[in-house]
Amino acid sequence: SRIADQHRKLGASADWSRNVFTLDPGIARAVRTTFVNLYNDGLIYRGLRMINWCPRCGTALSDLEVDHVEEAGKLYFIRYPIVGEGGMPLPDYVTVATTRPETMVADTGVAVNPDDERFEERIGRMLLLPLIGREIPVVSDDAVKPEFGTGAVKVTPGHDPNDWEIGKRHDLPVIIAIDLEARMNDEAGPYAGLTVDDARNAIVTALDEEGFLDHVEDYVHSVGHCSRCKTIVQPLPSEQWWLDVRKEYELGRSLSGEAARAVRDGRVRIVPQRFEKDYLRWMDNIQDWCISRQLWWGHQIPVWYCPNKHTVVQVDDPAACPECGEALRQDPDVLDTWFSSGLAPHADLGWPDDTEDLRYFYPTSDMQMGYDIMFFWCARMMQFGLYNMRDRGLEDEVPFRAVLFHGLIRDANGEKMTKSRGNVVDPLISAATYGADAFRYAVLTGAAMGGDQRYQDDRLLAARNFANKLWNSARFVLMKLGDRQVKRPHALDRASYPLEDRWILSRLEQLQLDVDQLLRDYQLGEAAKTIYEFLWNEFCDWYIEMAKVRIAAGDERPLSVLAHVLDYGLRLLHPFMPFVTEELWQALRGHIDGDMPSQLIIAWFPKSGANWKDAGDEAAMEHVIEVNRTIRNIRAEKKLEAGARPKVYLRANGLASALRETEGATAFTSRVEPEITGHEAQLPEGEFAFGRVGDTEIAVALPKVDAAVERARIEKELAESSAHAERLEKQLANETFLSKAPAHVIEGMQATLAETRSKVEGLNARLAAL
RNA sequence: GGGCGAUUAACUCAGCGGCUAGAGUGUCUCCUUUACACGGAGGAGGUCGGGGGUUCGAAUCCCUCAUCGCCCACCA
């Protein structure tokens, strides 16, 4: 199918051998079995009730398939004359208010609130229905709100759900005046044959001409539309099949009750948690579900009738009526498609059969869907799963442990994508333009979990650039590997590795820890972004650049680190960007000695043992990076020639060894000639630009210095640093802060303050020297 | 009528109690340096919607207002 094709092209790593289709025989049997069980438990019944009817689709709809849209309409106030002795209308009347005057032809009563003094004497009297001439009674009913309209409401049991209930309570007749095509029928007398809209106009005009129309007010109210075709739905009484979701099928257990309980007691985790409230409110207030549809496509209801009014409800097609042997005719209606979808997790695994798949894979760990189908799908899977799996003794076993609700993708203007608007984006076109991996990454990181996002090309572009960056970095690693096969670096040999190796390996461990935690929290986008940042900003920007120096000098040890970090990086990124990572990994796998299966997709996912984790190494390397940034910053500000290789004096204390260890890298990546000394060392004669990182003083030799520009630069930096130091001092002088804040926060702040103070000192010294 | 979400750099979005608020795109300067110009180096750009409160400390928690969006509801 088209959608399966899209899923494949976007890299969904599904087990396609277990692909199922709604109308597959296995699912059909699950549907029938469920129906029959629910029927036998008395939860499914056929009944005449108010339904939502779509005149265009020609079918009943469930409440969920009706969209309520606010519309500017009118409230019509109509006078219904009171009938006196001998059936003559009196000059007195009751005025009712309605938004649908055309339904008055089917009125069979007028209702008022029993406590409404204004109508006390009217209750029980008869009214003469204008235009039609039928006599209808005034009844009293609690459902009427005295403060709305006139306090009197016309009762149309045939065309209004409320009135249907009122009518039942007062034994009012039901008149149906609107047919299944939304046209007036013979009950509408002179208006028969008109559409609902035309009838409304004609009736209002007639009422006005004959003096029955009191007045008209503007009124905004919501009108139900078919969610599929947007046609205004008609409330109609109709014989349909219903599922009673509140009725107990066992002591204390009902479909909605169990589905709500599973979430309340945490057996099912809803992510993000805020959707839990929506789910529970809906489940707690649920009404019977109209499950029959008058459509040609779907699972036909497994109910048969014979001419002698016998009804057969069973899973397998019956040959003849078991009671009288007459021929049977199957109910022509089909089930709401969500009835079968709701069986997904267990029916897909073979239920009602006792299959190995069902035993092994049920329940599903994580379920995922857009929040817009939470009630349609998630809610039904919960209900049916808990109900059906009782036959395995799993009455408390949920269909899935967690359900993730993601947001919707909107167009660049934030509009919902719809076929009618024509603003729908074909994911395959995006994938063809930017790559499926880029599409996946962009969509995954485009919004926080559960939030909607706008489809913007620049997000795709950024993701595509990342794929390209990854590709090129891997190309570099492979090029340097040549035909070598390397062993993974081993933490026991850590002392023999230089700082940058220890650093990137420590960072890689941290990445694994971070990704693991993020995935546990279902922060998929954050996990992807974290990997992106590691690979680009740490691996590519620093490690590869630094490794080049040693490789150029003939040192082969960085190759093992490069290969290992790339391997783990690809593994971590694979779930997010399966295509590039698999492709690159295929090229890489032969170069690493160790557990390298035939495909990345089946390779284990890295999980940190924290063997390389070393805070000291990370801090030292961070220092080196900052020193380099400062040097480059000075280069840029001083507008030094790109090809110039100025002398740089680094006067350091604590981190002097780290700087020495990475001296070659500094020389290469920042294009300078560094000289690392202690603080006591004297600078040679000449002009310098100064910087400072921690307790490392940086002096970049310059051709000549513009004192004014240098002073301005230092002053700006001084102002920022002083302000920062002041804030920290103030905070650290605060007794309450010191007593209440956690120790690590205070220590961190003290360290920062010390660093900031020495920076200020250094800046002041340089300013004085100028 | 209830409920939820959003409001952070020019744009699209992260961050959701702690150390000078981040990313991508765009923009400015420099660089065709031997993986990558779909690139590299550096920079500019934000009183985190308004107002109040809680706290040693708030973009982050509470209240309130505003604007936008969504969901639910038998709104004659």
Coordinates of C-alpha atoms (C1' of nucleotides) in Angstrom, one line a residue, chain A residues 97-99 144-145 152-153 162 219 222 274 277 281 446-448 454 458 462 464-465 468-469 472-473 475-476 526 529 532 536 540 545 548 632-633 636 671 716 724 727 734 736-737 740-742 748 752, chain B residues 1-6 11-16 18-26 29-45 55-57 69-76:
Chain A
A97 CA -36.7 30.4 21.2
T98 CA -35.0 28.2 18.7
T99 CA -32.0 28.1 16.3
V144 CA -35.2 23.4 30.9
K145 CA -33.1 26.3 32.0
A152 CA -39.9 27.9 27.3
V153 CA -38.5 25.4 24.8
N162 CA -32.3 16.8 24.3
Y219 CA -26.7 34.1 18.1
S222 CA -21.9 25.5 17.5
R274 CA -0.4 16.2 30.4
K277 CA -6.0 14.4 31.9
R281 CA -11.9 13.1 31.4
G446 CA 11.2 20.0 15.2
A447 CA 9.2 20.3 18.4
A448 CA 9.1 19.0 22.0
R454 CA 5.6 23.9 11.3
D458 CA 15.4 25.3 6.6
A462 CA 20.1 21.9 8.5
R464 CA 20.7 17.4 5.4
N465 CA 23.8 19.4 6.2
N468 CA 26.6 15.5 4.8
K469 CA 29.0 16.5 7.6
N472 CA 32.6 13.6 5.1
S473 CA 33.9 13.0 8.6
R475 CA 35.2 9.7 4.7
F476 CA 38.1 11.2 6.5
E526 CA 16.7 15.8 22.6
K529 CA 20.2 16.7 19.1
Y532 CA 24.4 15.8 16.6
W536 CA 29.7 17.9 15.0
C540 CA 34.5 16.9 14.0
E545 CA 41.3 18.4 13.8
K548 CA 45.3 15.2 12.0
R632 CA 41.5 32.7 17.3
N633 CA 39.3 35.4 18.7
A636 CA 40.1 37.7 14.1
R671 CA 47.8 28.6 13.1
K716 CA 34.4 46.0 27.1
H724 CA 29.7 38.9 36.4
R727 CA 26.9 39.2 40.7
N734 CA 24.2 36.1 51.0
T736 CA 20.6 32.6 53.3
F737 CA 22.0 31.5 50.0
K740 CA 20.2 26.9 51.8
A741 CA 21.8 26.3 48.5
P742 CA 23.3 22.8 47.8
G748 CA 30.8 25.8 41.5
T752 CA 33.7 30.6 38.8
Chain B
rG1 C1' -19.4 26.7 29.6
rG2 C1' -15.1 23.8 31.1
rG3 C1' -10.0 22.2 30.1
rC4 C1' -5.2 22.2 27.7
rG5 C1' -1.2 24.3 25.1
rA6 C1' 1.7 28.3 23.1
rC11 C1' 12.5 33.4 11.4
rU12 C1' 11.5 28.1 13.2
rC13 C1' 12.2 26.1 17.9
rA14 C1' 14.9 23.9 22.4
rG15 C1' 15.6 24.8 27.6
rC16 C1' 11.0 24.3 32.4
rG18 C1' 20.8 27.2 40.3
rC19 C1' 26.7 29.4 37.9
rU20 C1' 27.4 35.7 31.7
rA21 C1' 19.7 31.9 28.3
rG22 C1' 21.0 27.9 23.6
rA23 C1' 20.4 25.6 18.5
rG24 C1' 19.3 25.6 13.3
rU25 C1' 18.3 29.1 9.5
rG26 C1' 19.3 34.1 8.2
rU29 C1' 33.8 39.9 8.8
rC30 C1' 37.7 36.7 7.3
rC31 C1' 39.1 31.9 4.9
rU32 C1' 38.9 28.1 -2.2
rU33 C1' 44.1 25.3 5.0
rU34 C1' 45.6 18.5 2.4
rA35 C1' 37.0 15.0 5.2
rC36 C1' 33.4 18.6 4.2
rA37 C1' 32.0 26.0 1.0
rC38 C1' 25.7 21.2 2.3
rG39 C1' 32.4 23.7 5.0
rG40 C1' 36.0 26.3 8.6
rA41 C1' 37.2 30.6 12.1
rG42 C1' 35.2 34.8 14.5
rG43 C1' 31.1 38.4 15.4
rA44 C1' 26.4 41.0 15.9
rG45 C1' 21.6 40.0 17.6
rU55 C1' 12.1 31.6 46.8
rC56 C1' 18.7 32.7 49.0
rG57 C1' 17.9 32.3 43.6
rG69 C1' -4.2 27.8 18.8
rC70 C1' -6.4 23.2 20.2
rC71 C1' -9.6 19.7 22.9
rC72 C1' -14.1 18.5 25.4
rA73 C1' -19.4 19.7 26.5
rC74 C1' -27.2 17.4 25.1
rC75 C1' -24.9 26.3 23.8
rA76 C1' -33.4 25.6 22.8

